[in-house]
Amino acid sequence: MGAVVVLAGEVRAEAVGKTIDETTLLLPTDVSADPGECVVLRGPNGSGKTTLLRIIGGLLVPSTGTATIGGREADERDRAVRAAVAALLGAPTTYRDLTLVDHLVLIDSTWGGDPATSDDRSLALLDQLGIAHLDDRFPHELSSGQEQLFRLALTFSRPASVVLLDEPEQRLDTAKRQVVAELIRERTTAGATVVMACHDPELTASLATRVVDVVPAR
Amino acid sequence: MSKRKRFAPDETPAVDRTDDDMQVVDYDDHDLLGQADWVIGGEAARKARQQGLYAGYVLFLGALVYGLPIVQTVFRTSDAGSLGQQLHSPVAVALLVVSVGALLGAVVFAGRFRGPVVPPMPWIDLVLIAPLDRALALRRWWRYAAVGGLFVGGLSGLTIGAGLAFAQVAGIVAIGVTTVAGAALGVLASRLWLWSQVRSWPGPDRGLSLLWRVPDALRELHSESLRAHSANTSTLTGSALTGNLRTARLALTRPVRHGRSARLRPGRPFGVLVRRDVIGLRRTPGAFLSGLGLALLGGAVVTWAFAQPAAPSIAATIGLLPLYLGFGAWSEGLRLQADNVGTPSLLGTGEVVEALAHLVVPTALTALVLTGWVAVTGLFGPVPVAAAVSLCLVLVLVVAGNVLAAFRGSPTFVLRPQMVVAWYAMPAVTVVLLGSVVAVLTKAASYTWLSVVSWLVYAVLLWAVSRVRRLTYLHRA
C-alpha cells in the first residue's frame, strides 16, 4: 500500500449539510468525537443520519460545512482516510465463492495481519459474534440476522481508528445486540472513535458518551 | 373414465360419474384458450403474433445482405487449396465438434434459468391455473422457439454453405448439406432448450426421452418454474437495458455450495488475493470449465490465424471473441472488485494493486492455453517469431479489454436499447477490432505499422487502468 499517514481518530463535522437540487437531505449539523468516544446519532427516519455518516466517512461531499478525520479533509480518495475509517453503511458486496472465515482471512491479510495467526483471529471474531459455527458457510446461506452479524465481523476485522456504523442493531435479537455493544465497547476502550446511528434506546444509553440529535429537514 | 361431457365457456360445466364413481368434467380446451386469447389481447394479440413472420423476413434479408459477404470474406484466401485441406483436417473437424458441443451446452445452460416457453405472467397466473391441457396452453410459446430454431439453424447453414461455395473452398453440394445440418442442429438445440427448462424444476419425468415427447415435456412444466423463468426474463431484460450487469450476472449464476472445506491461506496481500481467485475457481467449476472451453476454442482459431499462412486474417476476428469471453469467465475476482466500488473500503490494498492481483489467474491460464496451441502448431511446422510476438500483444489486449469490461460502470447517457448494446459491447469490440488489425499487419509483415498498433494496445491498457481509478472514486459526488 505504500507509506500512509496514520490519522488519529478525531472526527470533526462542522455545520455539514447536504442538498441535492431542491431537496435537503441533511440540515447543517455539528459532530465532534475524540478517540475512546462513542457518539450516537439519533433522529427519525429520513432525518439524514446515513447521509451524515457518509459525509464523515468521506464518501459524500457536503454541500455546506467541512468534515475532517484526524485533521484531514474526510475524502475516501485519501489513502490515510481509507486506512483510518472502517464503516458499515449499507450492505458490503461479498464474494459469492468465499466462506465467512475466508472473507475475514482475506481482509486480515490485506491489512498486514500475521499469517500465522490470521485463522485464529478470524475464528475468534466470529466466535465473539456467536457465528463461529457458520464459518464454512457462504454469505448467501445466512439468515438476515446472521448476515448482519457477518457484516459487523467484516467491519471489525480490519484495523481502524474511526468506526462508522449505520444502525448496527438492525435485525438482531436482544442478546445479539448486547454482543455487538460489547464489541463496540472493546473498540472504544482500545482507543477507537465510534460514530453510529442507532434507534435502540438501551444500546444508546449503554454506549453513548454523547448523543447528537439529527433534525429532519421537513 | 368412460363417460365425459364437453362444455364451452358459456355453459355450466356438467358433471358425469364414471364406472368407478369418480366425477369427470370435460373441457373444450381450444374454446377456452380462444376465449382467453380474446379477453387478454383481442385482435392486437393476433396481429402481434404475425410480427414473428416479419422478424423472420428481416433476418433472412440480413443473412443475405451481411451474412453471405462476411462468410465469403472469412474463407477467402490466396491459397484456397491449402485452406480446404486444413478445413478437412482432424483438428478442424474436432474444433467443429467442440464448437457444436459448446453451442448445445450453452443452450442447456440457458434453459436452466430462461427456457423457450415463457408466457407472460398474467397468462401463468390466470389461464394456466385452469384445468386445461398444459401442452395445449403452452404450445404457442414452444412453437415460436421451435420454428425460430429451425429457421435460424437452416439460415445459418445456408449462409455458411453458400459462403464456402462462393469462396471456392467447397462444392455447390455443400450448400444443401450445411442447410440441412443447420436446420437439424436448430431443431436439436430448441428441444434441448426445452428439456433443460423441464429439468430446472423437480419432477417425475425428466429423462432424455422428453426430447421427442414435446407435449409431455410441456405438461411437465410447473407453474412456479414458469413464473421463475418469466421473472428471470424480466430481470435480465431490465438489467440489460439499465446496464446493471451485476444483477444480470447473479441471476445467471447458481449459488456456490461446495468446496467449503478448502480454506483461504493467509499471507501477503497480493498473494492472498491471487489465492482468493484460485479458490473461487475451485468452488465454481462451471465457470472454470466454460472459461477453459471458450479459451481453448478462441485460442486455437487465433493461433491458427496468426501462425498459418493459408488461414484468412479474418479468422482472428472470429477467434478473439471466445478468447476474450473465456478470459472473462475466469475473472470473477476482478468483477467483484468493480462491484464493490462506492462502498467503504474493507481491503487494505490499493485499487490498482487489487486489480493486478485479480488479473494474475486469468492471465496465467490464457497464456497457458495460447502457449499450448503454439506448441501444437509447432508440431506441424515452424511458428514465425512475429506470430508468437503478436500473440503476446493479443494477450495484453484481452487483459485490457476485460479490465475495461469489469470497470465499465453504469451508462451515463439516456438509456436507449441500441446505446446500451453499444456501451456493453465496447470492450469486446475494442479487443476484436484492434486484434484483427494486429493479425492483418502480422500476416502482411508490416512491422512498422505493427509497432504503431502495439502502442495503441498499450494505450488501451492504460485506459483500462485509468478506468479502475476513475470508477473507484467516481461515486464521491
XYZ file of C-alpha atoms in Angstrom:
695
model
C 0.000 0.000 0.000
C 2.992 2.311 0.360
C 3.604 4.882 3.105
C 0.352 6.074 4.590
C -0.078 8.687 7.300
C -1.704 7.257 10.418
C -4.556 9.532 11.400
C -5.802 9.938 14.941
C -9.476 9.237 15.464
C -10.549 12.860 15.842
C -13.813 13.313 13.995
C -14.980 16.837 13.310
C -18.002 17.766 11.262
C -18.820 21.449 11.379
C -22.135 22.613 10.011
C -22.151 19.867 7.388
C -25.312 19.734 5.296
C -26.339 18.128 2.029
C -28.744 19.407 -0.586
C -29.348 17.837 -3.988
C -31.192 20.139 -6.389
C -34.085 21.426 -4.294
C -34.110 18.534 -1.824
C -32.373 18.896 1.516
C -31.088 15.546 2.802
C -29.304 16.938 5.844
C -29.603 20.266 7.629
C -26.295 21.787 8.806
C -25.182 19.629 11.746
C -22.157 19.534 14.051
C -20.499 16.336 15.216
C -17.370 16.091 17.279
C -15.856 12.844 18.548
C -12.484 12.052 20.086
C -10.600 8.755 20.490
C -12.274 6.486 23.028
C -15.671 8.108 22.483
C -18.875 6.649 21.103
C -21.139 9.286 19.606
C -24.665 8.204 18.755
C -26.662 9.968 16.027
C -30.343 9.960 16.858
C -33.272 11.064 14.773
C -36.367 9.914 12.935
C -36.205 8.093 9.590
C -35.198 10.424 6.802
C -33.513 12.948 9.068
C -30.159 12.423 7.317
C -28.210 10.184 9.733
C -26.856 7.946 6.967
C -26.022 10.999 4.852
C -24.117 12.456 7.795
C -22.193 9.185 8.291
C -21.354 9.071 4.578
C -20.021 12.628 4.755
C -17.906 11.809 7.822
C -16.588 8.703 6.052
C -15.582 10.772 3.037
C -17.981 9.006 0.695
C -20.110 12.085 0.072
C -19.136 15.731 -0.417
C -21.117 18.031 1.892
C -22.964 20.951 0.303
C -22.122 23.094 3.319
C -19.575 22.839 6.114
C -16.483 20.691 6.460
C -15.752 17.216 7.757
C -12.314 16.078 8.892
C -10.695 12.912 10.209
C -7.560 13.467 12.283
C -7.342 16.999 10.913
C -7.534 15.984 7.220
C -10.483 16.527 4.949
C -12.734 13.468 5.008
C -12.237 12.174 1.467
C -12.291 8.472 0.688
C -9.782 9.028 -2.130
C -7.181 9.872 0.507
C -5.353 6.672 1.465
C -4.844 7.919 5.005
C -8.601 8.432 5.430
C -9.303 4.996 3.965
C -6.806 3.438 6.341
C -8.374 5.219 9.321
C -12.083 4.626 8.710
C -13.929 1.299 8.924
C -17.579 1.712 8.058
C -20.730 -0.340 7.852
C -23.031 1.844 5.789
C -25.369 -0.446 3.877
C -24.530 -3.908 2.626
C -20.926 -4.507 1.550
C -20.554 -6.649 -1.578
C -19.203 -10.022 -0.617
C -17.528 -12.735 -2.675
C -20.085 -15.377 -3.504
C -17.344 -18.015 -3.703
C -15.681 -17.329 -0.329
C -16.845 -18.668 3.022
C -17.259 -16.413 6.074
C -13.874 -17.280 7.535
C -12.215 -16.858 4.111
C -13.560 -13.304 3.936
C -12.086 -12.416 7.318
C -8.738 -14.038 6.455
C -8.658 -12.095 3.176
C -9.315 -8.768 4.917
C -6.855 -9.562 7.697
C -4.142 -10.456 5.171
C -4.632 -7.311 3.078
C -4.157 -5.210 6.233
C -0.877 -6.975 7.012
C -2.123 -9.303 9.741
C 0.311 -12.025 10.847
C -0.452 -15.003 8.548
C 0.435 -17.472 11.298
C -2.443 -16.282 13.486
C -4.895 -14.969 10.867
C -7.169 -18.026 11.096
C -7.288 -17.778 14.891
C -8.151 -14.080 14.836
C -10.872 -14.608 12.255
C -12.451 -17.527 14.098
C -12.244 -15.655 17.400
C -14.145 -12.703 15.933
C -16.816 -14.993 14.506
C -16.991 -16.706 17.888
C -17.393 -13.397 19.680
C -20.363 -12.605 17.443
C -21.818 -16.078 18.012
C -21.470 -17.255 14.404
C -18.292 -19.362 14.624
C -20.326 -22.465 13.780
C -21.159 -20.852 10.418
C -17.508 -20.313 9.466
C -17.663 -22.559 6.386
C -20.918 -21.147 5.049
C -21.139 -18.894 2.021
C -22.729 -15.438 2.525
C -25.884 -16.395 0.610
C -26.510 -19.220 3.087
C -27.142 -16.897 6.054
C -30.347 -15.612 7.613
C -30.844 -11.823 7.661
C -29.737 -11.572 11.322
C -26.687 -13.772 10.703
C -25.902 -11.663 7.662
C -25.909 -8.508 9.809
C -23.511 -10.169 12.271
C -21.273 -11.185 9.380
C -21.263 -7.603 8.055
C -20.252 -6.393 11.504
C -17.487 -9.023 11.539
C -16.238 -7.737 8.161
C -16.159 -4.185 9.531
C -14.463 -5.099 12.796
C -11.920 -7.425 11.182
C -9.898 -4.531 9.791
C -7.862 -2.075 11.849
C -9.345 1.420 12.177
C -9.091 4.486 14.346
C -12.627 5.559 13.388
C -15.583 3.171 13.152
C -18.801 4.347 11.491
C -21.897 2.192 11.924
C -25.350 2.732 10.484
C -27.876 1.095 12.799
C -25.685 -1.865 13.817
C -28.576 -3.256 15.880
C -30.887 -3.809 12.918
C -32.337 -7.337 12.537
C -30.623 -8.519 15.754
C -32.320 -10.004 18.798
C -31.775 -8.549 22.288
C -28.968 -10.952 23.204
C -27.082 -10.288 19.976
C -27.451 -6.537 20.465
C -25.596 -6.913 23.753
C -22.844 -8.853 21.959
C -22.485 -6.029 19.462
C -22.484 -3.476 22.297
C -19.626 -5.366 23.929
C -17.658 -5.363 20.678
C -18.144 -1.612 20.265
C -17.156 -1.031 23.881
C -13.947 -3.031 23.326
C -13.088 -0.850 20.355
C -13.629 2.431 22.205
C -11.686 1.131 25.206
C -8.820 0.345 22.817
C -8.874 3.991 21.680
C -11.013 3.943 18.562
C -13.673 6.556 17.862
C -17.127 5.200 17.125
C -19.859 7.242 15.463
C -23.085 5.380 14.900
C -26.715 5.912 14.028
C -28.954 3.998 16.399
C -32.669 3.588 17.092
C -32.270 1.388 20.198
C -32.618 3.480 23.417
C -30.978 0.776 25.593
C -27.980 0.440 23.305
C -27.691 4.223 23.120
C -27.847 4.532 26.910
C -25.202 1.866 27.455
C -22.728 3.050 24.815
C -23.105 6.733 24.047
C -20.651 9.181 25.529
C -22.539 11.837 23.618
C -25.770 11.926 21.615
C -26.308 14.140 18.566
C -29.920 14.739 17.591
C -30.222 15.000 13.833
C -33.123 17.272 12.954
C -35.128 16.340 9.861
C -35.275 18.948 7.102
C -39.059 18.665 6.871
C -63.087 -42.647 -17.332
C -65.820 -43.978 -19.515
C -68.285 -41.126 -19.843
C -67.335 -37.480 -20.416
C -69.218 -34.419 -21.368
C -67.749 -31.411 -23.178
C -68.711 -27.891 -22.276
C -67.991 -24.456 -23.684
C -67.179 -21.369 -21.600
C -70.719 -20.015 -21.696
C -72.150 -23.263 -20.405
C -72.240 -24.592 -16.883
C -69.813 -27.469 -16.527
C -71.665 -30.712 -16.457
C -70.546 -33.386 -14.082
C -70.637 -37.026 -15.054
C -69.959 -40.053 -12.976
C -67.661 -42.804 -14.218
C -67.977 -46.522 -13.588
C -65.640 -46.307 -10.606
C -67.816 -43.498 -9.222
C -65.340 -40.657 -9.943
C -66.655 -37.365 -11.180
C -65.309 -36.278 -14.576
C -65.700 -32.876 -16.243
C -64.642 -32.475 -19.842
C -63.431 -29.047 -21.036
C -63.223 -27.735 -24.564
C -59.582 -26.676 -24.321
C -59.467 -24.962 -27.726
C -62.574 -22.938 -26.991
C -61.338 -21.865 -23.579
C -57.924 -20.871 -24.900
C -59.519 -18.920 -27.725
C -61.669 -17.038 -25.223
C -58.636 -16.333 -23.012
C -56.703 -15.037 -26.022
C -59.534 -12.723 -26.955
C -60.014 -11.400 -23.427
C -56.282 -10.775 -22.836
C -55.135 -9.431 -26.164
C -58.078 -9.054 -28.527
C -57.260 -8.520 -32.181
C -53.969 -6.883 -31.235
C -52.637 -10.190 -29.876
C -53.238 -11.921 -33.186
C -51.506 -9.087 -35.044
C -48.595 -9.192 -32.607
C -48.055 -12.869 -33.393
C -47.847 -12.007 -37.073
C -44.891 -9.785 -36.223
C -42.877 -13.008 -35.873
C -43.160 -13.551 -39.622
C -41.841 -10.065 -40.253
C -38.889 -10.699 -37.899
C -38.066 -13.855 -39.907
C -38.203 -11.878 -43.123
C -35.816 -9.250 -41.746
C -33.456 -11.977 -40.519
C -33.454 -13.581 -43.970
C -32.639 -10.257 -45.625
C -29.903 -9.635 -43.040
C -28.316 -13.010 -43.777
C -28.432 -12.276 -47.490
C -27.015 -8.764 -47.288
C -24.482 -9.183 -44.455
C -24.052 -12.887 -43.613
C -23.074 -14.129 -47.040
C -20.384 -11.493 -47.742
C -18.960 -11.978 -44.238
C -18.656 -15.746 -44.637
C -17.110 -15.286 -48.080
C -14.560 -12.901 -46.585
C -13.829 -15.362 -43.806
C -12.894 -18.115 -46.211
C -11.403 -16.006 -48.977
C -7.678 -16.634 -49.152
C -4.849 -16.610 -51.653
C -4.396 -20.342 -51.146
C -7.853 -21.984 -51.328
C -6.304 -25.454 -51.776
C -4.327 -25.336 -48.504
C -7.295 -23.841 -46.681
C -9.546 -26.619 -47.997
C -7.058 -29.239 -46.782
C -6.816 -27.610 -43.353
C -10.603 -27.417 -43.035
C -10.780 -31.170 -43.673
C -8.028 -31.962 -41.154
C -8.832 -33.875 -37.918
C -8.036 -30.743 -35.850
C -10.584 -28.674 -37.815
C -13.204 -31.435 -37.512
C -12.510 -31.712 -33.778
C -12.888 -27.940 -33.421
C -16.181 -28.079 -35.302
C -17.441 -30.840 -32.999
C -16.293 -28.879 -29.920
C -17.990 -25.709 -31.223
C -21.270 -27.534 -31.819
C -20.974 -29.180 -28.403
C -20.296 -25.788 -26.785
C -23.304 -24.288 -28.557
C -25.591 -27.072 -27.353
C -24.066 -26.853 -23.874
C -24.805 -23.123 -23.824
C -28.408 -23.830 -24.805
C -28.766 -26.349 -21.962
C -27.162 -23.846 -19.578
C -29.528 -21.069 -20.673
C -32.563 -23.341 -20.299
C -31.926 -23.635 -16.563
C -32.985 -20.044 -15.971
C -34.655 -18.970 -19.220
C -36.308 -21.684 -21.244
C -38.077 -21.407 -24.594
C -41.552 -21.479 -23.010
C -42.022 -18.207 -21.170
C -45.594 -16.922 -21.341
C -46.478 -13.558 -19.805
C -47.159 -13.529 -16.060
C -50.921 -12.890 -16.398
C -51.199 -15.967 -18.623
C -49.414 -18.074 -15.997
C -51.487 -16.709 -13.129
C -54.891 -16.503 -14.786
C -55.024 -19.082 -17.556
C -52.601 -21.863 -16.658
C -54.294 -22.377 -13.297
C -57.391 -23.621 -15.168
C -57.585 -27.389 -15.678
C -56.657 -27.124 -19.352
C -54.238 -29.412 -21.108
C -50.950 -27.654 -20.346
C -49.394 -28.907 -23.587
C -52.063 -27.005 -25.466
C -51.958 -23.921 -23.243
C -48.176 -23.571 -23.682
C -47.872 -24.831 -27.249
C -47.748 -21.380 -28.785
C -44.554 -20.323 -26.972
C -42.911 -23.626 -27.786
C -43.788 -23.203 -31.453
C -42.153 -19.766 -31.526
C -38.936 -21.328 -30.214
C -39.156 -24.439 -32.397
C -39.813 -22.516 -35.618
C -37.172 -19.957 -34.617
C -34.590 -22.696 -34.022
C -35.364 -24.382 -37.331
C -35.272 -21.099 -39.230
C -32.131 -19.664 -37.633
C -30.311 -23.020 -37.904
C -31.276 -23.509 -41.536
C -30.437 -19.931 -42.430
C -27.047 -20.139 -40.703
C -26.288 -23.393 -42.546
C -27.363 -21.847 -45.843
C -25.201 -18.767 -45.267
C -22.109 -20.772 -44.298
C -22.556 -23.290 -47.137
C -23.109 -20.569 -49.723
C -20.110 -18.652 -48.403
C -17.891 -21.742 -48.677
C -19.120 -22.444 -52.191
C -18.703 -18.858 -53.417
C -15.190 -18.710 -51.933
C -14.486 -21.946 -53.853
C -13.449 -23.785 -50.724
C -16.271 -26.351 -51.163
C -18.559 -27.553 -53.935
C -22.115 -26.399 -54.584
C -23.443 -29.524 -52.796
C -22.132 -28.032 -49.560
C -24.993 -25.504 -49.643
C -27.622 -28.236 -49.303
C -25.625 -30.231 -46.768
C -24.958 -27.277 -44.467
C -28.564 -26.039 -44.749
C -29.973 -29.406 -43.683
C -27.312 -29.818 -40.968
C -28.002 -26.301 -39.668
C -31.750 -26.894 -39.593
C -31.253 -30.221 -37.757
C -28.961 -28.524 -35.276
C -31.560 -25.787 -34.770
C -34.249 -28.366 -34.016
C -31.962 -30.256 -31.618
C -30.970 -27.007 -29.889
C -34.573 -25.887 -29.340
C -35.532 -29.333 -27.944
C -32.523 -29.381 -25.633
C -33.502 -25.895 -24.514
C -36.978 -27.136 -23.587
C -35.571 -30.263 -21.917
C -33.267 -28.088 -19.805
C -36.226 -25.908 -18.811
C -38.138 -29.005 -17.671
C -35.113 -30.117 -15.648
C -34.909 -26.749 -13.892
C -37.754 -27.886 -11.616
C -38.093 -31.194 -9.740
C -40.488 -33.624 -11.370
C -41.025 -37.324 -12.065
C -40.388 -37.258 -15.810
C -37.128 -35.541 -16.691
C -35.399 -38.100 -18.922
C -33.876 -37.569 -22.361
C -36.939 -39.168 -23.977
C -38.674 -35.806 -23.481
C -36.604 -34.604 -26.439
C -39.040 -36.349 -28.795
C -42.099 -36.246 -26.479
C -42.653 -32.495 -26.671
C -46.299 -32.456 -25.425
C -45.235 -34.445 -22.355
C -42.347 -32.051 -21.814
C -44.774 -29.120 -21.901
C -47.067 -30.883 -19.392
C -44.059 -31.322 -17.079
C -43.527 -27.553 -16.818
C -44.513 -26.452 -13.320
C -46.320 -23.116 -12.935
C -43.771 -21.996 -10.318
C -40.967 -22.841 -12.729
C -42.704 -20.847 -15.468
C -43.092 -17.933 -13.055
C -39.383 -18.140 -12.161
C -38.362 -18.200 -15.837
C -40.671 -15.314 -16.622
C -39.258 -13.331 -13.677
C -35.691 -14.161 -14.804
C -36.539 -12.832 -18.259
C -37.795 -9.571 -16.764
C -34.700 -9.307 -14.538
C -32.317 -9.948 -17.421
C -34.109 -7.567 -19.762
C -34.313 -4.855 -17.121
C -30.688 -5.323 -16.091
C -29.504 -5.282 -19.689
C -31.484 -2.164 -20.517
C -30.266 -0.271 -17.453
C -26.711 -1.547 -17.691
C -26.933 -3.174 -14.247
C -24.768 -6.140 -15.087
C -24.235 -7.397 -11.538
C -27.941 -8.165 -11.182
C -27.940 -9.937 -14.541
C -24.843 -11.914 -13.594
C -26.220 -13.011 -10.240
C -29.457 -14.063 -11.932
C -27.430 -16.285 -14.256
C -25.205 -17.946 -11.697
C -26.025 -20.715 -9.293
C -25.197 -20.099 -5.645
C -21.885 -21.671 -4.653
C -22.433 -24.664 -2.391
C -19.376 -26.869 -2.493
C -15.659 -26.796 -1.798
C -16.320 -25.145 1.542
C -13.778 -27.292 3.369
C -10.923 -25.663 1.438
C -9.563 -22.675 3.325
C -8.068 -19.450 2.016
C -4.456 -19.486 3.180
C -3.398 -16.206 4.803
C -0.287 -14.418 3.591
C 0.917 -11.235 1.954
C -1.864 -9.061 0.441
C -1.052 -9.678 -3.234
C -0.628 -13.425 -2.795
C -3.800 -13.853 -0.779
C -5.810 -12.022 -3.452
C -4.396 -14.369 -6.100
C -5.214 -17.384 -3.916
C -8.725 -15.983 -3.479
C -9.255 -16.260 -7.235
C -7.808 -19.784 -7.318
C -10.100 -20.966 -4.524
C -13.007 -19.160 -6.216
C -12.458 -21.119 -9.432
C -12.147 -24.386 -7.464
C -15.542 -23.671 -5.939
C -17.140 -22.711 -9.256
C -16.025 -25.472 -11.647
C -18.713 -24.377 -14.121
C -17.021 -21.000 -14.531
C -13.615 -22.649 -14.824
C -14.763 -25.162 -17.441
C -16.743 -22.677 -19.510
C -13.697 -20.377 -19.467
C -11.484 -23.275 -20.480
C -13.791 -24.279 -23.348
C -14.025 -20.749 -24.703
C -10.299 -20.059 -24.298
C -9.356 -23.349 -25.975
C -11.686 -22.637 -28.885
C -10.701 -18.993 -29.277
C -7.010 -19.731 -28.673
C -7.000 -22.422 -31.373
C -8.589 -20.178 -34.001
C -6.443 -17.156 -33.107
C -3.205 -19.192 -33.104
C -4.153 -20.732 -36.453
C -4.946 -17.289 -37.859
C -1.577 -15.887 -36.774
C 0.675 -18.869 -37.451
C -0.674 -20.393 -40.685
C -0.156 -18.517 -43.985
C -3.204 -20.216 -45.537
C -5.504 -19.021 -42.760
C -7.527 -15.936 -43.656
C -6.721 -12.941 -41.434
C -10.364 -12.523 -40.533
C -10.210 -15.852 -38.680
C -8.504 -13.901 -35.890
C -11.595 -11.692 -35.669
C -13.732 -14.774 -35.103
C -11.367 -16.375 -32.586
C -10.819 -13.252 -30.489
C -14.366 -13.135 -29.142
C -14.376 -16.594 -27.467
C -10.830 -15.971 -26.210
C -11.972 -12.676 -24.650
C -15.063 -14.335 -23.147
C -13.015 -17.254 -21.804
C -10.700 -14.835 -20.008
C -13.799 -13.101 -18.653
C -15.194 -16.343 -17.235
C -12.030 -16.633 -15.106
C -12.173 -13.005 -13.931
C -14.852 -13.104 -11.224
C -12.479 -11.520 -8.683
C -11.972 -8.529 -10.947
C -15.714 -8.077 -11.463
C -16.406 -8.348 -7.739
C -13.804 -5.653 -7.106
C -15.661 -3.426 -9.553
C -18.986 -4.303 -7.899
C -17.581 -3.099 -4.590
C -16.667 0.420 -5.676
C -18.653 3.024 -3.844
C -18.775 1.045 -0.613
C -16.467 1.735 2.343
C -13.079 0.091 1.937
C -12.750 -3.347 3.520
C -9.465 -4.437 1.944
C -6.170 -2.813 2.766
C -4.786 -2.839 -0.778
C -4.933 -0.049 -3.330
C -7.346 -0.356 -6.230
C -4.736 -0.881 -8.954
C -2.781 -3.460 -6.939
C -6.027 -5.300 -6.232
C -6.942 -5.287 -9.928
C -3.453 -6.529 -10.869
C -3.740 -9.369 -8.353
C -7.122 -10.357 -9.785
C -5.578 -10.468 -13.280
C -2.892 -12.990 -12.380
C -5.016 -16.154 -12.564
C -6.931 -15.432 -15.801
C -3.797 -14.098 -17.499
C -1.746 -17.154 -16.497
C -4.467 -19.546 -17.672
C -4.936 -17.749 -21.007
C -1.167 -17.605 -21.561
C -1.022 -21.341 -20.855
C -3.750 -22.039 -23.420
C -2.061 -19.886 -26.093
C 1.351 -21.434 -25.370
C -0.212 -24.882 -25.694
C -1.697 -24.078 -29.079
C 1.577 -22.551 -30.294
C 3.327 -25.780 -29.241
C 0.722 -27.858 -31.101
C 1.150 -25.662 -34.202
C 4.914 -26.087 -33.859
C 4.499 -29.837 -34.288
C 3.224 -29.303 -37.850
C 5.775 -26.701 -38.899
C 7.774 -23.705 -37.711
C 5.861 -20.905 -36.000
C 7.007 -17.454 -37.185
C 8.528 -15.334 -34.403
C 6.334 -12.407 -35.461
C 3.249 -14.564 -34.894
C 4.367 -15.517 -31.376
C 5.122 -11.880 -30.506
C 1.761 -10.767 -31.906
C 0.004 -13.389 -29.776
C 1.598 -11.759 -26.706
C 0.146 -8.461 -27.918
C -3.251 -10.146 -28.246
C -2.967 -11.357 -24.655
C -2.304 -7.792 -23.463
C -5.310 -6.640 -25.453
C -7.565 -9.327 -23.956
C -6.388 -8.354 -20.451
C -7.103 -4.673 -21.110
C -10.493 -5.450 -22.639
C -11.563 -7.447 -19.600
C -10.465 -4.710 -17.199
C -12.478 -2.229 -19.273
C -15.458 -4.591 -19.186
C -15.296 -5.115 -15.416
C -14.909 -1.396 -14.733
C -17.325 -0.083 -17.330
C -19.538 1.210 -14.507
C -23.056 2.345 -15.338
C -24.241 4.040 -18.513
C -24.149 7.817 -18.160
C -26.326 8.561 -21.180
C -30.024 8.499 -21.907
C -30.961 4.808 -21.942
C -31.883 3.567 -25.391
C -31.516 -0.120 -26.271
C -29.052 0.416 -29.125
C -26.890 2.738 -26.987
C -26.875 0.255 -24.101
C -25.813 -2.504 -26.505
C -23.007 -0.285 -27.856
C -21.939 0.617 -24.287
C -21.963 -3.042 -23.269
C -20.105 -4.254 -26.380
C -17.456 -1.522 -26.358
C -14.654 -3.510 -24.611
C -15.274 -6.619 -26.759
C -15.426 -4.552 -29.936
C -12.166 -2.812 -28.982
C -10.446 -6.179 -28.496
C -11.839 -7.697 -31.691
C -11.113 -4.685 -33.916
C -7.621 -3.970 -32.640
C -6.744 -7.692 -32.521
C -7.884 -8.072 -36.124
C -5.646 -5.194 -37.188
C -2.729 -6.875 -35.403
C -3.480 -10.116 -37.301
C -3.648 -8.388 -40.689
C -0.386 -6.476 -40.090
C 1.406 -9.582 -38.768
C 0.468 -11.629 -41.816
C 1.426 -8.766 -44.120
C 4.800 -8.484 -42.289
C 4.132 -4.769 -41.920
C 6.244 -4.369 -38.801
C 6.407 -0.579 -38.807
C 2.644 -0.319 -38.629
C 2.567 -3.217 -36.196
C 4.763 -1.284 -33.778
C 2.362 1.665 -34.090
C -0.609 -0.590 -33.314
C 1.259 -2.145 -30.401
C 1.426 1.326 -28.845
C -2.311 1.569 -29.363
C -2.711 -1.723 -27.482
C -0.689 -0.364 -24.568
C -2.789 2.803 -24.705
C -5.904 0.631 -24.265
C -4.223 -0.991 -21.263
C -3.507 2.426 -19.735
C -7.077 3.462 -20.470
C -8.253 0.361 -18.589
C -6.062 1.177 -15.577
C -7.358 4.750 -15.579
C -10.915 3.340 -15.619
C -10.086 1.358 -12.474
C -9.001 4.537 -10.703
C -11.787 6.666 -12.132
C -14.620 4.280 -11.276
C -13.227 3.658 -7.797
C -13.579 7.346 -6.939
C -16.386 8.364 -9.266
C -19.079 7.672 -6.682
C -17.948 10.502 -4.407
C -20.192 13.351 -5.508
